[in-house]
Amino acid sequence: MLEDLTIKDFAIIDCVTIEFEKGFTVLSGETGAGKSILIGALSFLLGGKADVSQIRAGSHEASVTGTFFLDTAADSDPAIQWLTEHGIETENNRIILRRYVRENGKSGAWIGNVPVTRADLADFSSFLVDIHGQHEHQSLMKVPEHRKFLDARAGITEEVSAFTSLYTLLVEKRAFLKKLASSDQDRARRIDMCRFAIKEIDDAKLKDHEDENLEDEENRLLSYEKLYADIDSVRSALDGGENSVVSVLKKICRESQNAATLDKSLSNIDSRLESAFYELSDISSEFDQYASKLVFDPVHLQEVQDRLSLIYNLKKKYAGSPSAPLQEVFNYKAEAERTLEELDSGEYNLEALSREITELEKKVYISAKAISDKRKTMSETLALEVEATLKKLGMNGTRFAVNLCEKPGNDVEQKCGPYGMDNIEFLISANPGSPLLPLAKIASGGELSRVMLALKTIFSQNDPVQTLVFDEIDTGIGGEIAVAVGSHMKNLSKNRQIFCITHLASIAVYADNQIKIEKGVVNGKTASNVHPVHGEDRVMEIARMLSGDSASNESLDHARAMIQKFSGGL
C-alpha cells in the first residue's frame, strides 16, 4: 500500500508531503484546485510520461517520491518476485520510489537506491497501483478491448498470447508455401537476382564504415593546400625561430629554474612550466613528422573517388538511399542469402511444407477451440458477477451478457484470427424489458463508469495490486446512485487501499480518510495546498460539497448527520 507521497515543484504544487492510511481515502476540493494534478504526480512516479511542462513555473526540477509497504511474507507477491529478480532489497518491508524531470528534459528514476529505466519503473509499479483515469471507462466503447477483459477474468491471457504466436507461425508458413509454389520462372528469376546481388557485394570487398573513412580521406586530399598552409603556420609558430613558442618557452624555463633555486616555493610552478615545454616540444615534433608525410597524390585521390563511386552505386541498388549507412548493404546481402537458402537449398519442398502446415492447422484449431470453450464458460460467470455488482451500484434490473460468435469462414484460416475463433462484444440492457444491445452504443457516461467499476471490482478479487485509484468515477451520476457507489467503494476498501477523486458528498462521506486540495497564491505564485481534514474541518468540507456553502448551520448539520450515518462518526 502507498504510505506517503512527497511532491516538489510539480505543476502548481510547491512542496507537499502527504501520509496515507489504509481503507477508503477521498480527495476533494474546488474545481481546478489540483486534485487531478495529485493523481498526475502519482502517475509520473509510477512511470508515466515525463515532460518539462510538469515543472512548476520558476523551478528547475520536478520530483516525486513515494513509500510503499509490501507484504514480504507473501513469496508469491509479484512485486517481491520482481525485486528479488533485480537484486533490490526492501527495508522494513518498504520500498521507496523516486523520480525527477529537469528543465533540460533529463529525467531519472530509482527503486530503492537502484537507478532504473522508465520501462522498469512502469513494469514494477504495475504490481503496486492501478489508476483508473477519468476517461478510462471509454475503453469499454472499443469492442476489441472486450476480449481483453474476458480473457483476463478467465485467466487465459498468457494462453491466448501463446496461441497468437502459434497462429503467426501458421500464417508465415502459408506465406512461404505460396512463395515456393510460385512459377518456376519467377522462382528462377529470384534466385538469379539473389545470387547476382550476393556476388556483386562480395566482389566489392566492403569493410565496416569504409564509406565514412573514404569520405574523410577524400576531404583531406581535396583540402591539401589549405591543410598544408595551416600545418606550416602551426610549425612556424611553435618552433620556427627565436620568437617561436618553443624557443621563448625554453628561455622562460631557464629563468624559472634560476628563480626556483632561489625560492623553493616556486619548484611546483617550475615543474609545471618544464612539463609544458616538453609537451609543446613533442607536439612540434609530431607536426613536423606529419608535414613530412603530407603529400598531394592525385592518383590516390582518384582511387578514393572511384571507390566511393562504387559504394554509392551499391547503396543506390541495395540500401534505402545513397546516403544510407553502409550497414544496409550488408543487411541486404544477409537477407538475400537467407532467401537463396530457402529457394535453392532444398531444405523445404512443397510436399513437406504442406504436411507441416496441415499439422499446424490442427494445433491452431485445437488451441482456438480450447480457448473458446473457456471463454464461453467464463462469459456466463462474468455476466452474473457484473449484474450482481451493478445491482449494488444502483443499476437494479440491468442485464449484462458477453456475446461470443464464431468468426465467419469455412476453414481454419478464415475462422481463426490472431486471438482465436471468437468475436466478442459486451451487451447490456439497462432497463427491464429492453433487449440486450451493444454496450458501446447505448450506455451513458454514468452507466459506463459503473460498468467499469464493476469490472474493476471483479478483477481485483484475483489481482495482487493493493492500491486502486479512481479519478472521478462519479461522472454522470448523483443522488441514490452516488450513495450506492460510495457504499460499494467502502466495501471494496476492506481488502484494498482505495483512493477516489470526487465532487459528490454522498461518496465522500463513506471515506475512512479525506484529503482536501486547495489552490491559493503564495509569494505571487499559484500553488496547491494538500492536507487531511478531520472533525469539524471535514464537516465544513462535506457541507461545501453538498451545497457550496460551508458556513450555514443547515449545511453543517446536514454534513454532520451524513458523516455520522455513513462513516460512523467524526
XYZ file of C-alpha atoms in Angstrom:
570
model
C 0.000 0.000 0.000
C 1.031 3.629 -0.534
C 2.160 5.127 2.783
C 3.330 8.587 1.780
C 3.945 10.841 -1.189
C 6.317 13.810 -1.416
C 5.777 16.155 -4.350
C 8.106 19.043 -5.108
C 7.689 21.678 -7.838
C 5.249 19.578 -9.843
C 2.700 21.612 -11.875
C 1.257 24.093 -9.355
C 2.299 22.084 -6.294
C 5.197 23.753 -4.465
C 6.268 21.199 -1.892
C 3.976 18.853 -0.019
C 4.293 15.560 1.865
C 1.107 13.537 2.371
C 0.749 10.460 4.564
C -1.917 7.936 3.626
C -3.825 5.352 5.623
C -5.466 2.056 4.834
C -9.051 1.836 3.667
C -11.021 4.332 1.616
C -9.492 7.779 1.028
C -11.320 10.578 -0.776
C -9.590 13.527 -2.458
C -11.826 16.580 -2.649
C -11.617 20.272 -3.419
C -12.893 23.012 -5.678
C -12.757 22.505 -9.437
C -9.256 23.430 -10.622
C -7.713 23.153 -7.171
C -5.294 20.463 -8.342
C -6.933 17.144 -7.481
C -6.064 15.575 -10.827
C -2.563 17.074 -10.567
C -2.078 14.942 -7.465
C -3.012 11.843 -9.457
C -0.794 13.096 -12.284
C 2.138 13.286 -9.872
C 1.455 9.721 -8.732
C 1.220 8.567 -12.340
C 4.556 10.291 -13.058
C 6.137 8.465 -10.112
C 4.831 5.138 -11.398
C 6.493 5.536 -14.798
C 4.134 7.842 -16.668
C 5.289 10.376 -19.230
C 7.935 12.871 -18.106
C 7.703 16.332 -19.631
C 9.303 19.673 -18.796
C 5.809 21.188 -18.778
C 5.270 19.327 -15.484
C 7.876 21.529 -13.755
C 6.434 24.331 -11.649
C 6.952 27.797 -13.134
C 10.221 29.303 -11.901
C 11.699 25.945 -10.839
C 14.396 23.843 -12.487
C 13.260 20.371 -11.483
C 10.099 18.490 -10.524
C 10.367 15.421 -8.308
C 8.035 12.903 -6.708
C 8.905 10.331 -4.035
C 6.647 7.626 -2.625
C 6.944 4.943 0.047
C 5.149 1.622 -0.422
C 4.600 -1.058 2.202
C 4.972 -4.593 0.828
C 3.876 -7.898 2.295
C 7.326 -9.523 2.194
C 5.901 -12.666 3.792
C 3.977 -13.408 0.592
C 6.548 -15.153 -1.624
C 4.014 -15.262 -4.459
C 3.661 -11.459 -4.460
C 4.817 -10.444 -7.967
C 6.243 -7.166 -6.607
C 8.508 -9.111 -4.220
C 9.465 -11.512 -7.011
C 10.334 -8.598 -9.299
C 12.584 -7.021 -6.675
C 14.294 -10.353 -5.995
C 14.949 -10.933 -9.702
C 16.513 -7.467 -9.990
C 18.574 -7.723 -6.810
C 16.756 -4.915 -4.985
C 16.125 -5.238 -1.252
C 13.334 -3.777 0.848
C 13.908 -2.027 4.154
C 11.455 -2.740 6.979
C 9.053 -4.202 4.380
C 9.106 -0.912 2.481
C 10.380 0.257 -0.873
C 10.879 3.876 -1.910
C 10.299 5.042 -5.487
C 11.765 8.349 -6.644
C 11.634 10.164 -9.970
C 12.555 13.603 -11.301
C 12.468 15.601 -14.526
C 14.683 18.635 -15.164
C 14.176 21.692 -17.345
C 16.709 20.357 -19.885
C 14.465 17.332 -20.415
C 16.649 14.897 -18.494
C 14.821 12.553 -16.122
C 15.798 9.800 -13.722
C 14.172 7.144 -11.565
C 15.094 4.930 -8.610
C 13.591 1.863 -6.986
C 15.126 1.746 -3.543
C 18.661 3.006 -4.080
C 18.971 1.445 -7.554
C 18.646 3.650 -10.664
C 16.214 2.144 -13.176
C 14.773 2.895 -16.600
C 11.294 4.279 -17.081
C 10.242 0.903 -18.529
C 11.486 -0.942 -15.422
C 9.753 1.563 -13.168
C 6.443 1.147 -15.007
C 6.831 -2.641 -15.005
C 7.424 -2.828 -11.247
C 4.834 -0.224 -10.252
C 2.133 -2.088 -12.195
C 2.172 -4.548 -9.273
C 1.602 -1.743 -6.761
C -1.044 0.659 -8.078
C -3.862 0.555 -10.618
C -5.009 4.013 -11.711
C -8.462 4.197 -13.257
C -8.357 7.500 -15.138
C -11.433 9.621 -15.579
C -11.621 8.663 -19.268
C -10.549 5.033 -18.919
C -14.137 3.786 -18.996
C -14.120 4.868 -22.636
C -12.146 1.680 -23.354
C -15.491 -0.076 -22.985
C -16.534 1.751 -26.154
C -13.852 -0.157 -28.059
C -15.140 -3.631 -28.843
C -11.638 -5.187 -29.259
C -10.989 -4.306 -25.599
C -13.880 -6.549 -24.506
C -11.857 -9.645 -25.399
C -9.044 -8.486 -23.112
C -11.446 -8.060 -20.187
C -12.958 -11.524 -20.701
C -9.584 -13.229 -21.161
C -8.216 -11.549 -18.035
C -11.167 -12.782 -15.949
C -10.829 -16.280 -17.412
C -7.114 -16.269 -16.596
C -6.153 -17.182 -20.156
C -4.223 -14.070 -21.203
C -0.929 -15.990 -21.444
C -2.654 -18.900 -23.197
C -4.064 -16.505 -25.800
C -0.615 -14.958 -26.217
C 0.830 -18.416 -26.909
C -1.969 -19.034 -29.415
C -1.110 -15.768 -31.167
C 2.483 -16.969 -31.620
C 1.263 -20.299 -32.995
C -1.182 -18.589 -35.350
C 1.526 -16.194 -36.534
C 3.773 -19.155 -37.343
C 0.969 -20.736 -39.374
C 0.453 -17.506 -41.332
C 4.189 -17.302 -42.053
C 4.329 -20.928 -43.219
C 1.375 -20.376 -45.529
C 3.006 -17.286 -46.983
C 6.218 -19.224 -47.550
C 4.329 -22.074 -49.206
C 2.718 -19.564 -51.530
C 6.145 -18.170 -52.320
C 7.552 -21.638 -53.053
C 4.538 -22.523 -55.153
C 5.079 -19.558 -57.480
C 6.020 -20.314 -61.071
C 9.384 -21.924 -61.780
C 10.301 -18.982 -63.946
C 9.622 -16.485 -61.162
C 11.473 -18.637 -58.659
C 14.456 -18.943 -61.000
C 14.427 -15.186 -61.563
C 14.505 -14.505 -57.831
C 17.347 -16.993 -57.368
C 19.373 -15.247 -60.092
C 18.709 -11.845 -58.536
C 19.847 -13.030 -55.117
C 22.984 -14.661 -56.493
C 23.881 -11.595 -58.544
C 23.439 -9.265 -55.565
C 25.488 -11.510 -53.278
C 28.312 -11.779 -55.839
C 28.360 -8.057 -56.590
C 28.565 -7.171 -52.896
C 31.174 -9.855 -52.215
C 33.315 -8.702 -55.168
C 33.346 -5.184 -53.756
C 35.087 -6.497 -50.604
C 33.491 -3.826 -48.463
C 34.686 -3.060 -44.963
C 32.721 -1.736 -41.997
C 32.437 2.076 -42.089
C 34.603 2.146 -45.227
C 32.446 4.859 -46.770
C 32.951 7.164 -43.802
C 36.714 6.599 -43.795
C 36.957 7.212 -47.548
C 34.946 10.416 -47.296
C 37.373 11.661 -44.623
C 40.316 10.726 -46.855
C 38.794 12.439 -49.883
C 38.180 15.583 -47.893
C 41.785 15.573 -46.701
C 43.184 15.187 -50.208
C 40.917 17.831 -51.700
C 41.899 20.245 -48.929
C 45.636 19.582 -49.297
C 46.732 23.169 -49.954
C 44.731 24.644 -47.080
C 45.777 21.832 -44.758
C 49.468 22.230 -45.638
C 49.273 26.007 -45.125
C 47.659 25.566 -41.716
C 50.203 22.949 -40.624
C 53.099 25.090 -41.837
C 51.746 28.076 -39.914
C 51.445 25.986 -36.741
C 55.006 24.622 -37.137
C 56.390 28.087 -37.674
C 54.611 29.458 -34.607
C 55.736 26.558 -32.450
C 59.402 26.235 -33.419
C 60.226 28.421 -36.378
C 62.722 30.881 -34.995
C 63.910 32.851 -32.000
C 60.437 34.232 -31.289
C 58.600 30.917 -31.711
C 56.666 29.410 -28.815
C 59.167 26.636 -28.089
C 62.185 28.974 -28.243
C 60.605 31.577 -25.990
C 59.382 28.899 -23.591
C 62.876 27.390 -23.441
C 64.263 30.747 -22.360
C 61.481 31.148 -19.801
C 62.272 27.697 -18.394
C 65.895 28.677 -17.771
C 64.834 31.788 -15.928
C 62.227 29.847 -13.965
C 64.807 27.266 -12.914
C 67.092 30.051 -11.673
C 64.225 31.565 -9.690
C 63.329 28.157 -8.196
C 66.876 27.706 -6.905
C 66.468 30.994 -5.058
C 62.969 30.247 -3.714
C 61.956 26.602 -3.231
C 58.263 27.573 -3.121
C 58.460 28.064 -6.897
C 59.520 24.448 -7.515
C 55.995 23.232 -8.264
C 55.338 26.025 -10.760
C 58.745 25.452 -12.325
C 57.981 21.741 -12.788
C 54.699 22.540 -14.480
C 56.439 25.031 -16.789
C 59.054 22.422 -17.654
C 56.312 19.875 -18.423
C 54.611 22.420 -20.681
C 57.902 22.973 -22.526
C 58.439 19.246 -23.141
C 54.797 18.763 -24.150
C 54.915 21.616 -26.704
C 58.293 20.389 -27.996
C 56.782 16.936 -28.515
C 53.743 18.434 -30.255
C 56.035 20.450 -32.527
C 57.935 17.270 -33.455
C 54.718 15.452 -34.286
C 53.589 18.307 -36.527
C 56.996 18.111 -38.297
C 56.557 14.367 -38.838
C 53.009 14.903 -40.133
C 54.195 17.625 -42.538
C 56.982 15.384 -43.881
C 54.405 12.765 -44.872
C 51.832 15.232 -46.185
C 51.912 15.000 -49.969
C 49.282 15.512 -52.618
C 48.700 12.282 -54.545
C 46.252 12.749 -57.441
C 46.425 9.025 -58.245
C 45.368 8.114 -54.712
C 42.628 10.750 -54.832
C 41.260 9.157 -57.999
C 41.346 5.719 -56.348
C 39.412 7.056 -53.333
C 36.819 8.733 -55.535
C 36.417 5.593 -57.683
C 35.885 3.532 -54.542
C 33.322 5.999 -53.235
C 31.535 5.871 -56.602
C 31.349 2.074 -56.363
C 29.922 2.268 -52.842
C 27.468 4.970 -53.964
C 26.118 2.699 -56.728
C 25.840 -0.263 -54.364
C 23.852 1.859 -51.918
C 21.539 3.013 -54.702
C 20.770 -0.620 -55.518
C 20.808 -2.326 -52.132
C 20.248 0.345 -49.461
C 17.460 2.778 -48.716
C 19.309 5.679 -50.358
C 22.846 6.639 -51.498
C 23.311 8.431 -48.168
C 22.185 5.426 -46.085
C 24.652 3.667 -43.742
C 26.829 1.039 -45.434
C 25.398 -1.485 -42.978
C 22.190 -1.538 -45.050
C 24.134 -3.066 -47.941
C 25.433 -5.793 -45.609
C 21.877 -6.347 -44.352
C 20.607 -6.715 -47.911
C 23.243 -9.337 -48.632
C 22.327 -11.290 -45.477
C 18.625 -11.224 -46.428
C 19.469 -12.322 -49.983
C 21.498 -15.237 -48.602
C 18.580 -16.320 -46.411
C 16.137 -16.103 -49.319
C 18.523 -18.014 -51.580
C 18.866 -20.732 -48.971
C 15.095 -21.037 -48.735
C 14.612 -21.150 -52.506
C 17.676 -23.089 -53.585
C 18.951 -25.274 -50.741
C 16.188 -27.859 -50.948
C 15.637 -27.637 -47.197
C 11.964 -27.232 -47.845
C 9.877 -28.833 -50.515
C 6.248 -28.265 -51.263
C 5.051 -31.649 -50.030
C 6.908 -31.499 -46.699
C 5.842 -27.918 -46.093
C 2.219 -28.765 -46.878
C 2.285 -31.570 -44.297
C 3.815 -29.193 -41.734
C 1.070 -26.644 -42.384
C -1.627 -29.298 -42.023
C -0.256 -30.253 -38.606
C -0.090 -26.593 -37.583
C -3.708 -26.074 -38.676
C -4.782 -28.899 -36.396
C -2.876 -27.431 -33.455
C -4.284 -23.970 -34.123
C -7.849 -25.268 -34.290
C -7.492 -27.382 -31.128
C -5.971 -24.445 -29.238
C -8.595 -21.996 -30.533
C -11.395 -24.399 -29.571
C -9.982 -24.826 -26.043
C -9.748 -21.044 -25.611
C -13.265 -20.584 -26.957
C -14.679 -23.149 -24.518
C -13.043 -21.350 -21.575
C -14.404 -18.035 -22.808
C -17.918 -19.442 -23.068
C -17.767 -20.799 -19.528
C -16.366 -17.565 -18.118
C -18.737 -15.350 -20.130
C -21.690 -16.787 -18.184
C -19.894 -16.331 -14.862
C -18.770 -12.808 -15.741
C -22.313 -11.812 -16.728
C -23.673 -12.954 -13.345
C -20.853 -11.205 -11.466
C -21.322 -7.928 -13.345
C -25.099 -7.982 -12.891
C -24.744 -8.648 -9.158
C -22.220 -5.824 -8.776
C -24.273 -3.401 -10.889
C -27.272 -4.124 -8.687
C -25.240 -2.888 -5.722
C -24.320 0.190 -7.753
C -27.932 1.227 -8.295
C -28.464 -0.473 -11.665
C -31.107 -2.910 -10.425
C -32.707 -4.931 -13.208
C -29.760 -4.382 -15.569
C -28.876 -7.363 -17.687
C -25.321 -7.886 -18.885
C -24.100 -10.504 -21.358
C -20.995 -11.444 -23.300
C -21.813 -12.172 -26.929
C -19.484 -14.806 -28.393
C -19.831 -15.813 -32.009
C -17.527 -17.801 -34.209
C -15.644 -15.894 -36.847
C -17.145 -16.449 -40.315
C -15.469 -18.794 -42.783
C -15.227 -22.338 -43.999
C -11.731 -23.351 -42.950
C -9.291 -22.830 -40.123
C -7.585 -19.844 -41.690
C -10.820 -17.944 -42.139
C -12.416 -18.967 -38.841
C -9.407 -18.058 -36.720
C -7.732 -14.749 -36.128
C -4.672 -13.845 -34.049
C -6.670 -14.205 -30.809
C -8.795 -17.248 -31.565
C -12.042 -18.109 -33.291
C -14.342 -15.769 -31.331
C -15.786 -12.355 -31.964
C -16.521 -10.911 -28.524
C -18.735 -7.990 -27.527
C -20.348 -6.864 -24.282
C -24.144 -6.381 -24.356
C -26.330 -4.567 -21.865
C -29.953 -3.867 -21.159
C -30.129 -1.024 -18.653
C -33.934 -1.052 -18.468
C -36.165 -4.053 -17.633
C -37.900 -5.383 -20.728
C -35.398 -3.816 -23.134
C -33.371 -6.126 -25.386
C -29.678 -6.684 -24.939
C -27.794 -4.275 -27.211
C -24.108 -3.418 -27.695
C -22.716 -1.684 -24.621
C -20.669 0.678 -26.786
C -23.791 2.062 -28.449
C -26.367 2.531 -25.732
C -24.653 3.070 -22.365
C -24.481 6.580 -20.902
C -21.359 8.018 -19.290
C -22.637 7.191 -15.822
C -23.501 3.648 -16.827
C -20.103 3.130 -18.432
C -18.409 4.372 -15.268
C -20.342 1.887 -13.163
C -19.767 -0.996 -15.560
C -16.037 -0.249 -15.410
C -16.192 -0.044 -11.601
C -17.964 -3.397 -11.566
C -15.293 -4.947 -13.785
C -12.515 -3.462 -11.660
C -14.180 -4.877 -8.558
C -14.488 -8.328 -10.083
C -10.927 -8.409 -11.403
C -9.495 -7.162 -8.111
C -10.567 -10.429 -6.465
C -7.631 -12.159 -8.147
C -5.442 -9.095 -8.703
C -2.431 -8.721 -6.368
C -2.457 -4.927 -6.746
C -3.304 -3.477 -3.347
C -3.882 0.185 -4.253
C -6.655 1.277 -6.623
C -7.093 4.893 -7.702
C -10.359 6.150 -9.220
C -10.171 9.571 -10.832
C -13.723 10.989 -10.956
C -15.584 7.692 -11.205
C -18.690 9.731 -10.354
C -19.052 11.014 -13.943
C -22.729 11.261 -14.871
C -24.141 10.005 -11.559
C -25.754 11.536 -8.466
C -28.415 11.021 -5.816
C -29.067 7.481 -4.648
C -26.689 6.066 -7.284
C -23.825 8.079 -5.830
C -24.698 6.711 -2.392
C -24.557 3.189 -3.821
C -21.160 3.881 -5.437
C -19.813 5.252 -2.174
C -21.037 2.230 -0.258
C -19.533 -0.084 -2.856
C -16.135 1.586 -2.627
C -16.279 1.371 1.130
C -16.790 -2.394 0.899
C -14.080 -2.681 -1.737
C -11.630 -0.920 0.610
C -11.932 -3.692 3.217
C -9.291 -5.641 1.288
C -7.700 -2.842 -0.737
C -6.398 0.674 -0.324
C -8.824 2.829 -2.334
C -8.326 6.415 -3.490
C -11.106 8.357 -5.172
C -11.317 11.888 -6.548
C -14.910 13.020 -6.257
C -17.129 16.103 -6.234
C -20.016 14.250 -4.581
C -20.558 14.457 -0.845
C -22.655 11.278 -0.950
C -19.498 9.375 -1.967
C -17.071 11.322 0.219
C -18.986 10.630 3.452
C -18.190 6.917 3.150
C -14.443 7.548 3.260
C -12.245 6.487 6.146
C -9.932 9.389 5.337
C -10.469 12.640 3.462
C -7.813 14.852 1.920
C -8.599 18.364 0.739
C -6.795 20.112 -2.101
C -6.962 23.915 -2.128
C -5.494 26.421 -4.560
C -4.126 29.764 -3.444
C -1.448 32.354 -4.142
C 1.837 32.215 -2.220
C 4.522 34.844 -2.848
C 2.788 35.877 -6.040
C 2.588 32.293 -7.407
C -0.401 29.976 -7.663
C 0.067 26.877 -5.506
C -1.956 23.884 -4.355
C -2.139 23.029 -0.687
C -2.877 19.400 0.226
C -3.884 18.394 3.745
C -6.104 15.854 5.512
C -9.346 17.071 7.058
C -10.768 15.710 10.303
C -13.520 16.577 12.717
C -15.200 19.909 12.103
C -12.875 20.682 9.179
C -14.272 17.645 7.422
C -17.804 18.680 8.291
C -17.169 22.032 6.616
C -15.710 20.358 3.521
C -18.673 17.974 3.198
C -21.019 20.936 3.643
C -19.236 22.751 0.821
C -19.592 19.674 -1.392
C -23.295 19.423 -0.547
C -24.368 22.949 -1.313
C -21.327 25.091 -1.933
C -21.962 26.667 1.469
C -19.759 25.623 4.380
C -20.964 28.369 6.712
C -24.719 27.891 7.141
C -25.928 25.868 10.083
C -28.276 23.890 7.830
C -25.421 22.714 5.576
C -23.192 21.923 8.522
C -25.927 19.949 10.324
C -26.679 18.016 7.146
C -22.993 17.245 6.620
C -22.558 16.180 10.240
C -25.554 13.855 10.013
C -24.293 12.224 6.817
C -20.837 11.637 8.253
C -22.382 10.158 11.379
C -24.611 7.884 9.328
C -22.176 6.652 6.688
C -18.763 6.964 8.354
C -19.779 6.125 11.874
C -18.726 9.437 13.405
C -16.432 12.423 13.012
